[in-house]
PDB file of C-alpha atoms in Angstrom:
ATOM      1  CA  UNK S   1       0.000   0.000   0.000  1.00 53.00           C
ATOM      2  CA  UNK S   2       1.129   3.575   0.199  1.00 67.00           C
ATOM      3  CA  UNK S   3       1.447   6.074   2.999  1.00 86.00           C
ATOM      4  CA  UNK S   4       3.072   9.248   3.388  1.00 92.00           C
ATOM      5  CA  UNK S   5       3.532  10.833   6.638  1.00 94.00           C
ATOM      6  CA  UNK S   6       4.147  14.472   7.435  1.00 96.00           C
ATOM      7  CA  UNK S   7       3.507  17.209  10.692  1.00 96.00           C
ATOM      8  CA  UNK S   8       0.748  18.679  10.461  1.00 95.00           C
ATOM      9  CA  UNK S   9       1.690  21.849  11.375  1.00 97.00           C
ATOM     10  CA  UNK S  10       5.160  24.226  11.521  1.00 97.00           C
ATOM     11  CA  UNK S  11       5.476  27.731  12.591  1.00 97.00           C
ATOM     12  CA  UNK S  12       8.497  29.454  12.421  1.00 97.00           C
ATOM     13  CA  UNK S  13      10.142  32.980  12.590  1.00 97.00           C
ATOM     14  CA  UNK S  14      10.756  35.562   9.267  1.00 97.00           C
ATOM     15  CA  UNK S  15      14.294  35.448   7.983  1.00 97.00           C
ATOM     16  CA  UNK S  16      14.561  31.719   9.667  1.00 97.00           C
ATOM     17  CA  UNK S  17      14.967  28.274   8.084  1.00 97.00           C
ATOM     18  CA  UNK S  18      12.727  25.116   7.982  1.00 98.00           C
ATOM     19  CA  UNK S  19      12.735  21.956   7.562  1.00 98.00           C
ATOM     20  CA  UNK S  20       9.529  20.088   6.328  1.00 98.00           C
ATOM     21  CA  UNK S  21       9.943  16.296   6.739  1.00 98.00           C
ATOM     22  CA  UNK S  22       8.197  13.667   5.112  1.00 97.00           C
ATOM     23  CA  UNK S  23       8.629   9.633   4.843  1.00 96.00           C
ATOM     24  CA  UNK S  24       7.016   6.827   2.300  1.00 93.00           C
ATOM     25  CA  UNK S  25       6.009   3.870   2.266  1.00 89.00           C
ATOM     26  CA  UNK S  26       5.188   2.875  -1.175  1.00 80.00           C
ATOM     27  CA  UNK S  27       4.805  -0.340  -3.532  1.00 73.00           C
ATOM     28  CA  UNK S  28       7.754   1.018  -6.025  1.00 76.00           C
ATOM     29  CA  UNK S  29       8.855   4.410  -6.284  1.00 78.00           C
ATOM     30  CA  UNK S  30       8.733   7.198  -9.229  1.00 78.00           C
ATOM     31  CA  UNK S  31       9.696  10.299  -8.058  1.00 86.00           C
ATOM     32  CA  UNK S  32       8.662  12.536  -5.291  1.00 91.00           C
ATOM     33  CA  UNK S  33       6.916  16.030  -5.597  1.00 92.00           C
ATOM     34  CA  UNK S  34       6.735  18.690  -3.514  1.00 96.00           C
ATOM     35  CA  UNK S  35       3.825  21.423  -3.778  1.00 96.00           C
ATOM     36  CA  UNK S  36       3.000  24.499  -2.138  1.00 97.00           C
ATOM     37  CA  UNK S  37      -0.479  25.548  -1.404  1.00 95.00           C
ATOM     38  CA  UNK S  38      -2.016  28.786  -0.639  1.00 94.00           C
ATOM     39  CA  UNK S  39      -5.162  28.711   1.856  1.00 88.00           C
ATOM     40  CA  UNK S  40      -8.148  27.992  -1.178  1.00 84.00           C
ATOM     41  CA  UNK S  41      -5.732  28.181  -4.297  1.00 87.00           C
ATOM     42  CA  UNK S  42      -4.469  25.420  -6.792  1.00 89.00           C
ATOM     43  CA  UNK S  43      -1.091  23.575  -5.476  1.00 92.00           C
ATOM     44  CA  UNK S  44       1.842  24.694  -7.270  1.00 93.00           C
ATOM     45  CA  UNK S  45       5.025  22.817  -8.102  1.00 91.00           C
ATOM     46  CA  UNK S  46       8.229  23.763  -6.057  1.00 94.00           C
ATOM     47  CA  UNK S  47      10.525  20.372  -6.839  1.00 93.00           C
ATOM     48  CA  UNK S  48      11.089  17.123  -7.931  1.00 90.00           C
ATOM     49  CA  UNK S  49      13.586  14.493  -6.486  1.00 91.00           C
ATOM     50  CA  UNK S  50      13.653  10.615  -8.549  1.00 87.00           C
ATOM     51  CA  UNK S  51      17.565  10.172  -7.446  1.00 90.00           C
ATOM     52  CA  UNK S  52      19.233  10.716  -3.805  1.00 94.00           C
ATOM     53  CA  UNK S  53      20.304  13.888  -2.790  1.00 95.00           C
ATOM     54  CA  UNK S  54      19.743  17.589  -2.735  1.00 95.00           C
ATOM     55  CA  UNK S  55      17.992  19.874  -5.226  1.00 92.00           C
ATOM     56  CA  UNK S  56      18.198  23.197  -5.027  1.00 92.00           C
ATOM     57  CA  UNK S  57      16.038  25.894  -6.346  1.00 88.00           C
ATOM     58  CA  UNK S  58      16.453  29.694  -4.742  1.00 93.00           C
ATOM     59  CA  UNK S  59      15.211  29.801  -1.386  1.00 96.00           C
ATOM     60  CA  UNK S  60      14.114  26.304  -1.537  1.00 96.00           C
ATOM     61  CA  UNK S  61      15.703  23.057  -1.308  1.00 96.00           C
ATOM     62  CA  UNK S  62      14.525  19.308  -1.352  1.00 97.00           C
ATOM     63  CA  UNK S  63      16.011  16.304  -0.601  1.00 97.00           C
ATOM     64  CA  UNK S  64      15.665  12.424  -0.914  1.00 96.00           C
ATOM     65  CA  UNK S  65      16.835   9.624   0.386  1.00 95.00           C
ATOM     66  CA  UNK S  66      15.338   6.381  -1.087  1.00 92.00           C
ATOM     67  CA  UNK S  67      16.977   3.994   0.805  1.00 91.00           C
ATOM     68  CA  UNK S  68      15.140   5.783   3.807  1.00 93.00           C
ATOM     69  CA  UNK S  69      12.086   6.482   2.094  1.00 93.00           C
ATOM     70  CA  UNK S  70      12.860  10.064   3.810  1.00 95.00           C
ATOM     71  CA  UNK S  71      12.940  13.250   2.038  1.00 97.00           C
ATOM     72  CA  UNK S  72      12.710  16.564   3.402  1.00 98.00           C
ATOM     73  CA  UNK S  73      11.790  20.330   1.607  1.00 98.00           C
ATOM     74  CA  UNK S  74      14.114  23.571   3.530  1.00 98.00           C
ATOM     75  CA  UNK S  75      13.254  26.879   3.301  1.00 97.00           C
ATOM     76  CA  UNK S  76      15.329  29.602   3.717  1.00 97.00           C
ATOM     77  CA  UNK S  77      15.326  33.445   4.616  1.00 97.00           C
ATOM     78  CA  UNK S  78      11.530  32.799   5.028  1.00 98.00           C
ATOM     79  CA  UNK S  79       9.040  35.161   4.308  1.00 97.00           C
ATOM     80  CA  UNK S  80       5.397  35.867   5.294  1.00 97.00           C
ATOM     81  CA  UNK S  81       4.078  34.663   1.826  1.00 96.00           C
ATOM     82  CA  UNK S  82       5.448  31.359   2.384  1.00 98.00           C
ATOM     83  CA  UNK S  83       2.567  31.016   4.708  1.00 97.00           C
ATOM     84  CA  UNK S  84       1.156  28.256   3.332  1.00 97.00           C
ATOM     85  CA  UNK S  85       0.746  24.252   3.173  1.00 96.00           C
ATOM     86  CA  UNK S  86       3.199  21.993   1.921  1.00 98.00           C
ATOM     87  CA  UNK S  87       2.287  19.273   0.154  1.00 96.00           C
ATOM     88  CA  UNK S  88       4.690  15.749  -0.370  1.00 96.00           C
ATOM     89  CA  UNK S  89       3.666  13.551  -3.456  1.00 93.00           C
ATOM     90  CA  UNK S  90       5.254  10.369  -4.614  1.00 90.00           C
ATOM     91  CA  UNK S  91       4.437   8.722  -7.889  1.00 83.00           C
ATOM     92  CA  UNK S  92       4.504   4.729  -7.068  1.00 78.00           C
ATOM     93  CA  UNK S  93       5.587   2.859  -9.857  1.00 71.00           C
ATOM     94  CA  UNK S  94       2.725   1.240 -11.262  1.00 66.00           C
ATOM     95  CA  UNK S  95       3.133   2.011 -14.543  1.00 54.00           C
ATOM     96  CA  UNK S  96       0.575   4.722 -14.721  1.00 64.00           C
ATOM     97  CA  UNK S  97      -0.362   7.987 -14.012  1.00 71.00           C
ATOM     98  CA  UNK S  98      -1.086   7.847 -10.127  1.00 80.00           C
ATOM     99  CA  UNK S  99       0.472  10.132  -7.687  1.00 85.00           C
ATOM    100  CA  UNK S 100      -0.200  10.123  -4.312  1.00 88.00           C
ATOM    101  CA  UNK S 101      -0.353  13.313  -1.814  1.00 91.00           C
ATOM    102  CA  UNK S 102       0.238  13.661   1.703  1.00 93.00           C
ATOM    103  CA  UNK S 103      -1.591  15.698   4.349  1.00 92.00           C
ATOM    104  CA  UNK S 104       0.569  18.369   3.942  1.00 94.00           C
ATOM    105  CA  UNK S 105       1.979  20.594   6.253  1.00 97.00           C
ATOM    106  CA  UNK S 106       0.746  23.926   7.106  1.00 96.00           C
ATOM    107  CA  UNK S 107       3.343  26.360   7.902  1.00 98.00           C
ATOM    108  CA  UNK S 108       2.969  29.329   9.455  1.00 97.00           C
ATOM    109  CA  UNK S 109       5.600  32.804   9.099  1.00 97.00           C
ATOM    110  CA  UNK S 110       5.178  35.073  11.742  1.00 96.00           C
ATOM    111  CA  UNK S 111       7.213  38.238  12.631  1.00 94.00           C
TER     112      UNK S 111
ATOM    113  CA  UNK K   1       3.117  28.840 -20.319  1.00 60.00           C
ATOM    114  CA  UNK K   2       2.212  27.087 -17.447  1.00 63.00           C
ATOM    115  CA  UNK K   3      -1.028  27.448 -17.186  1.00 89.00           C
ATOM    116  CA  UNK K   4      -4.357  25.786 -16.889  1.00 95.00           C
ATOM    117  CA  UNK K   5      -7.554  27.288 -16.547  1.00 95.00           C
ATOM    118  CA  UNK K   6     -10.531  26.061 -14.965  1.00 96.00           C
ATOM    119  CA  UNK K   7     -14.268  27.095 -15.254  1.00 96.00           C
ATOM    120  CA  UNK K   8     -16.396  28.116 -13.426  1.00 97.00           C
ATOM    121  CA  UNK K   9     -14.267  29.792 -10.328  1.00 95.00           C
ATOM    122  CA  UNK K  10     -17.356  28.641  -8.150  1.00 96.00           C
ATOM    123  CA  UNK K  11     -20.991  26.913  -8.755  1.00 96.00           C
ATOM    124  CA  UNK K  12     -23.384  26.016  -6.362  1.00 96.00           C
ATOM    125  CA  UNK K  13     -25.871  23.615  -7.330  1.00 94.00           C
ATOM    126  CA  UNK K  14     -28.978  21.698  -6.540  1.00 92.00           C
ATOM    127  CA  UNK K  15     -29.145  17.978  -5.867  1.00 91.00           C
ATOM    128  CA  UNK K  16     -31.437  17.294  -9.227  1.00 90.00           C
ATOM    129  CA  UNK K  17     -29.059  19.856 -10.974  1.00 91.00           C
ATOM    130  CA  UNK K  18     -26.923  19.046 -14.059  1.00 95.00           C
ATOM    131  CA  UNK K  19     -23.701  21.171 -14.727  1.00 96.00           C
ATOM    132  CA  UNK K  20     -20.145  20.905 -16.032  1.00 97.00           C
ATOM    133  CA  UNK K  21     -16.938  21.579 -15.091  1.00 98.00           C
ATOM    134  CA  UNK K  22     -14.613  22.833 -17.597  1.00 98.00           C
ATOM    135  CA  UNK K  23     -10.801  22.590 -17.920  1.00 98.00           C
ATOM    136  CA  UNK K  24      -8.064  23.863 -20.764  1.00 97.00           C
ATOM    137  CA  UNK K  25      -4.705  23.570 -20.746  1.00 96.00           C
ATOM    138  CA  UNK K  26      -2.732  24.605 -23.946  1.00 91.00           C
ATOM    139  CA  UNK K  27       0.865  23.540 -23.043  1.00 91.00           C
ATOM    140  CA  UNK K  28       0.783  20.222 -25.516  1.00 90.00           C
ATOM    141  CA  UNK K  29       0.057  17.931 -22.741  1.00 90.00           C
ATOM    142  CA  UNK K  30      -1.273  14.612 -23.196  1.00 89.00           C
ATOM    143  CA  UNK K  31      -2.314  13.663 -19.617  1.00 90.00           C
ATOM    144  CA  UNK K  32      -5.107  15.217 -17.658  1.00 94.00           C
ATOM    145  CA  UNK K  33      -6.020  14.540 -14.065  1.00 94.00           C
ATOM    146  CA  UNK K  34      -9.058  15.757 -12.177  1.00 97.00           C
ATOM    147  CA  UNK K  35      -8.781  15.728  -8.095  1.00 96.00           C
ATOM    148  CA  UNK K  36     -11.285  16.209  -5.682  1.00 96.00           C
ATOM    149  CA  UNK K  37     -10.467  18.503  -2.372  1.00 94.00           C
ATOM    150  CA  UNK K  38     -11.772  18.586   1.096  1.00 93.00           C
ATOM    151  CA  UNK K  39     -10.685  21.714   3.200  1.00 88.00           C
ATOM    152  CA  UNK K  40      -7.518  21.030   5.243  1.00 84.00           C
ATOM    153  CA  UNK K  41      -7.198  17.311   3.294  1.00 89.00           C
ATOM    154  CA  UNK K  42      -4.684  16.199   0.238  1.00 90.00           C
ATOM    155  CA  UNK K  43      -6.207  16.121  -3.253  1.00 92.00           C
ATOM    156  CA  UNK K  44      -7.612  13.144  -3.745  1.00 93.00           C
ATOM    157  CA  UNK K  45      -7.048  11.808  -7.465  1.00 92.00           C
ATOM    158  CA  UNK K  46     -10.084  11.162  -9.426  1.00 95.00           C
ATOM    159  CA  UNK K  47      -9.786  10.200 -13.366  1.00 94.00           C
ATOM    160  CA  UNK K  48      -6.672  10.427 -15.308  1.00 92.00           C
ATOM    161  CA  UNK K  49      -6.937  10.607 -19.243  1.00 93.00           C
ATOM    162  CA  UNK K  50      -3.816  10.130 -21.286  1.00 88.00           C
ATOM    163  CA  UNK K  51      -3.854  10.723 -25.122  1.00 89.00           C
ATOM    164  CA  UNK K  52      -7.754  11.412 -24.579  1.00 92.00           C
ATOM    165  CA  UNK K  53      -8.430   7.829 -23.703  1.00 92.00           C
ATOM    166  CA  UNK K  54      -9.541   7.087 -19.902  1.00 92.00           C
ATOM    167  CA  UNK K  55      -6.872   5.828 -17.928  1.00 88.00           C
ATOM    168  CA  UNK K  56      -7.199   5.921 -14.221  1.00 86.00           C
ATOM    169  CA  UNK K  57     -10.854   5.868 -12.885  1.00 89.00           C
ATOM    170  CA  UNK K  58     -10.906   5.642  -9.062  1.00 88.00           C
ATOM    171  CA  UNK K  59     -13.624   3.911  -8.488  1.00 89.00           C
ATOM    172  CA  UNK K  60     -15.613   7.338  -8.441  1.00 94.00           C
ATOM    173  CA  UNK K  61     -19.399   7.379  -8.170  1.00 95.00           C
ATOM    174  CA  UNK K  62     -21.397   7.338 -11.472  1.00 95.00           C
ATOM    175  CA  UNK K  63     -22.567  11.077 -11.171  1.00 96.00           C
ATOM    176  CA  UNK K  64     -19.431  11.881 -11.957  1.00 97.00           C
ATOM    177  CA  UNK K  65     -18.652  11.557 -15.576  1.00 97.00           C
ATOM    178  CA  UNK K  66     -15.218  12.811 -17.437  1.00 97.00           C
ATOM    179  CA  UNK K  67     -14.907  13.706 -21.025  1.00 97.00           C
ATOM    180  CA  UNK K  68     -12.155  14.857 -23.058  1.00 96.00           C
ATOM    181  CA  UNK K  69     -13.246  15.913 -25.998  1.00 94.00           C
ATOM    182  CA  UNK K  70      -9.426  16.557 -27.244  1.00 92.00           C
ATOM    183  CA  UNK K  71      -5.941  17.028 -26.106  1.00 89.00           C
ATOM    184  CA  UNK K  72      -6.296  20.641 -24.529  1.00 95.00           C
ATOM    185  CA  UNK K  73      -9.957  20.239 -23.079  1.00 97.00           C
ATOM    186  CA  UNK K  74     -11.040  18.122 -20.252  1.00 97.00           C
ATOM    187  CA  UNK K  75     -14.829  18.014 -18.992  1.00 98.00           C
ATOM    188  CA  UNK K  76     -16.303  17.135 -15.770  1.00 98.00           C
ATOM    189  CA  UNK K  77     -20.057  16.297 -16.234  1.00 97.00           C
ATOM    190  CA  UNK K  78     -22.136  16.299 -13.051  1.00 97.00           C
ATOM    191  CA  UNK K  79     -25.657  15.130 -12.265  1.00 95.00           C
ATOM    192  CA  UNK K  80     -27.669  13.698  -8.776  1.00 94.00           C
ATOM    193  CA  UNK K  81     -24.863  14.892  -6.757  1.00 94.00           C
ATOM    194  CA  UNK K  82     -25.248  14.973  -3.029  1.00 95.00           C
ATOM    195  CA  UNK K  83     -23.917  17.628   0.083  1.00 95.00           C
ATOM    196  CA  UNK K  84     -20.714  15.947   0.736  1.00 96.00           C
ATOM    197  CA  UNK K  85     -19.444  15.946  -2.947  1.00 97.00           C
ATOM    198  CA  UNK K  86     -18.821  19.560  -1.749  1.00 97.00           C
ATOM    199  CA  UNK K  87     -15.192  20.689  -2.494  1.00 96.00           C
ATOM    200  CA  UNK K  88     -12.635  22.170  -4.331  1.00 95.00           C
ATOM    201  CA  UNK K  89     -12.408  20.434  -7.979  1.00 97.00           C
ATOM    202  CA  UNK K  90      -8.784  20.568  -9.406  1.00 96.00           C
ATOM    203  CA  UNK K  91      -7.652  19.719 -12.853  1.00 97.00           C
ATOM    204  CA  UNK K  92      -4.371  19.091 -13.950  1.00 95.00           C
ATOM    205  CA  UNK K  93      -2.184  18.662 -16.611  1.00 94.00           C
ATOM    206  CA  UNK K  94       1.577  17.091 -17.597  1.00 90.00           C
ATOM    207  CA  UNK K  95       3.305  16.192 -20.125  1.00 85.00           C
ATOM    208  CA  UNK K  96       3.663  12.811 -20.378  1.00 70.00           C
ATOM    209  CA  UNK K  97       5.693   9.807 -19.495  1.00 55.00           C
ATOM    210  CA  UNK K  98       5.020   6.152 -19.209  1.00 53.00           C
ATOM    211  CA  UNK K  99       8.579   5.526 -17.563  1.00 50.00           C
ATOM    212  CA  UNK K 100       7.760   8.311 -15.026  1.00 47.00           C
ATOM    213  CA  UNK K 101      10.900   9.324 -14.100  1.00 49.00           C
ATOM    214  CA  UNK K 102      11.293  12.677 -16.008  1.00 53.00           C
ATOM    215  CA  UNK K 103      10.568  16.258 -14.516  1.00 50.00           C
ATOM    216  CA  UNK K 104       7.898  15.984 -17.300  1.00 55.00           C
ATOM    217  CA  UNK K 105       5.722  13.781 -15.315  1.00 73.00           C
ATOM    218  CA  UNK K 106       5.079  16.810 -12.620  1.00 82.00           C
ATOM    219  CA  UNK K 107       1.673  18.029 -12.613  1.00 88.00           C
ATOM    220  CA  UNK K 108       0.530  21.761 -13.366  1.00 91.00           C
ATOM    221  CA  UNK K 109      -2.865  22.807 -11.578  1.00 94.00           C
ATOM    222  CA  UNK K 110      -5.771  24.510 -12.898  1.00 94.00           C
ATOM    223  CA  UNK K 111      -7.299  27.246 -10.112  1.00 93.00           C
ATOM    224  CA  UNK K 112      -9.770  24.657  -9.071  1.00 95.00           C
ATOM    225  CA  UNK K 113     -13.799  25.215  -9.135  1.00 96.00           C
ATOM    226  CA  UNK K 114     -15.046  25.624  -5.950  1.00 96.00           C
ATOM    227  CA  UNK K 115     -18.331  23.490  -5.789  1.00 97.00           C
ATOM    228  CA  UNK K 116     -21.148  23.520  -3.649  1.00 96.00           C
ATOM    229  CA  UNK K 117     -23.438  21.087  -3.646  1.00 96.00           C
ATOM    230  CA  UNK K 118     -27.307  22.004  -1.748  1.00 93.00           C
TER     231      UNK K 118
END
């Protein structure tokens, strides 16, 4: 079966970092996602990890291990529009189309 | 381009009502997801049509029908639906890849159609 876990909820300082963890179980593995999503808006794509180790994109970072089934999405110098939920998605490989979200994790910036 | 476009932004409807949810996406995509959202809860994956044919359908009620009438439009027809099918109704779009390991499989999301259902 599949199951991704993640906290439910972060809060942390402007100008700090985070760390957003999340771990899989899953029958195969394709790739893992991680979206950001505003309070009542459509998730948007921030990265993609399908081999070990770190991707970085600006302020944001993600990282896989496979092995683990542990990957993890930092954010740095935050700001108060990162306010938002953070969604982990793996694509198990079944050959299709399928990917799988987890509960996210709703982070909030304050000042 | 990255962008898909959903309509309406927001419909409420009756229980005997029929209506449609539209989608477009104009980036040369060939696979089109629609997701179903509860407040505070993951999108939940619906349908999946690749090359226009159905490919994922899971196991959602009858009274929810897809259509894609061709590569850059997906439909969502609706009819009998009941109070909890309430939610946020995402489409989404990528590129395509059987293999699934390119950054072409990730998904681009419509604004979603807020639904309510009375």
């Amino acid at each position: 079966g599949q199951n991704i876990d993640q906290p439910t909820e972060m809060t942390a300082t402007e100008g700090a970092i985070v760390q957003i963890n999340c771990t899989y179980q899953t029958s195969g593995f394709n790739g893992l996602f991680w979206y950001q999503q505003h309070a009542g808006e459509a998730p948007t794509f921030l990265s993609y990890n399908v081999l070990d180790g770190l991707e970085e994109k600006g302020r944001f970072s993600s990282f896989l291990s496979r092995s683990k089934g542990y990957s993890y999405l930092l954010l740095k110098e935050l700001q108060m529009k990162d306010s938002a939920s953070y969604l982990c998605a793996v694509r198990p490989y079944t050959g299709g189309f399928k990917t799988i979200f987890g509960a996210g994790t709703r982070l909030f910036v304050k000042a | 381009d990255t962008e898909v476009t959903q309509t309406p932004k927001h419909l409420v409807m009756g229980m005997t009502n029929k209506k449609s949810l539209k989608c477009e996406q104009h980036m040369g995509h060939r696979a089109m997801y629609w997701y179903k959202q509860k407040a505070k809860k993951p999108p939940e994956l619906m349908f999946v049509y690749s090359y226009e044919k159905l490919s994922i359908n899971e196991s959602v009620p009858s009274r929810f029908s897809p259509e894609c009438p061709n590569s850059s439009l997906l439909n969502l027809h609706l009819h009998a639906l009941q109070p909890e099918d309430s939610a946020l109704y995402l489409c989404a779009s990528s590129q395509d890849s059987l293999l699934g390991q390119k950054l072409t499989d990730t998904q681009y999301f419509g604004p979603g159609t807020r639904l309510t259902v009375l």
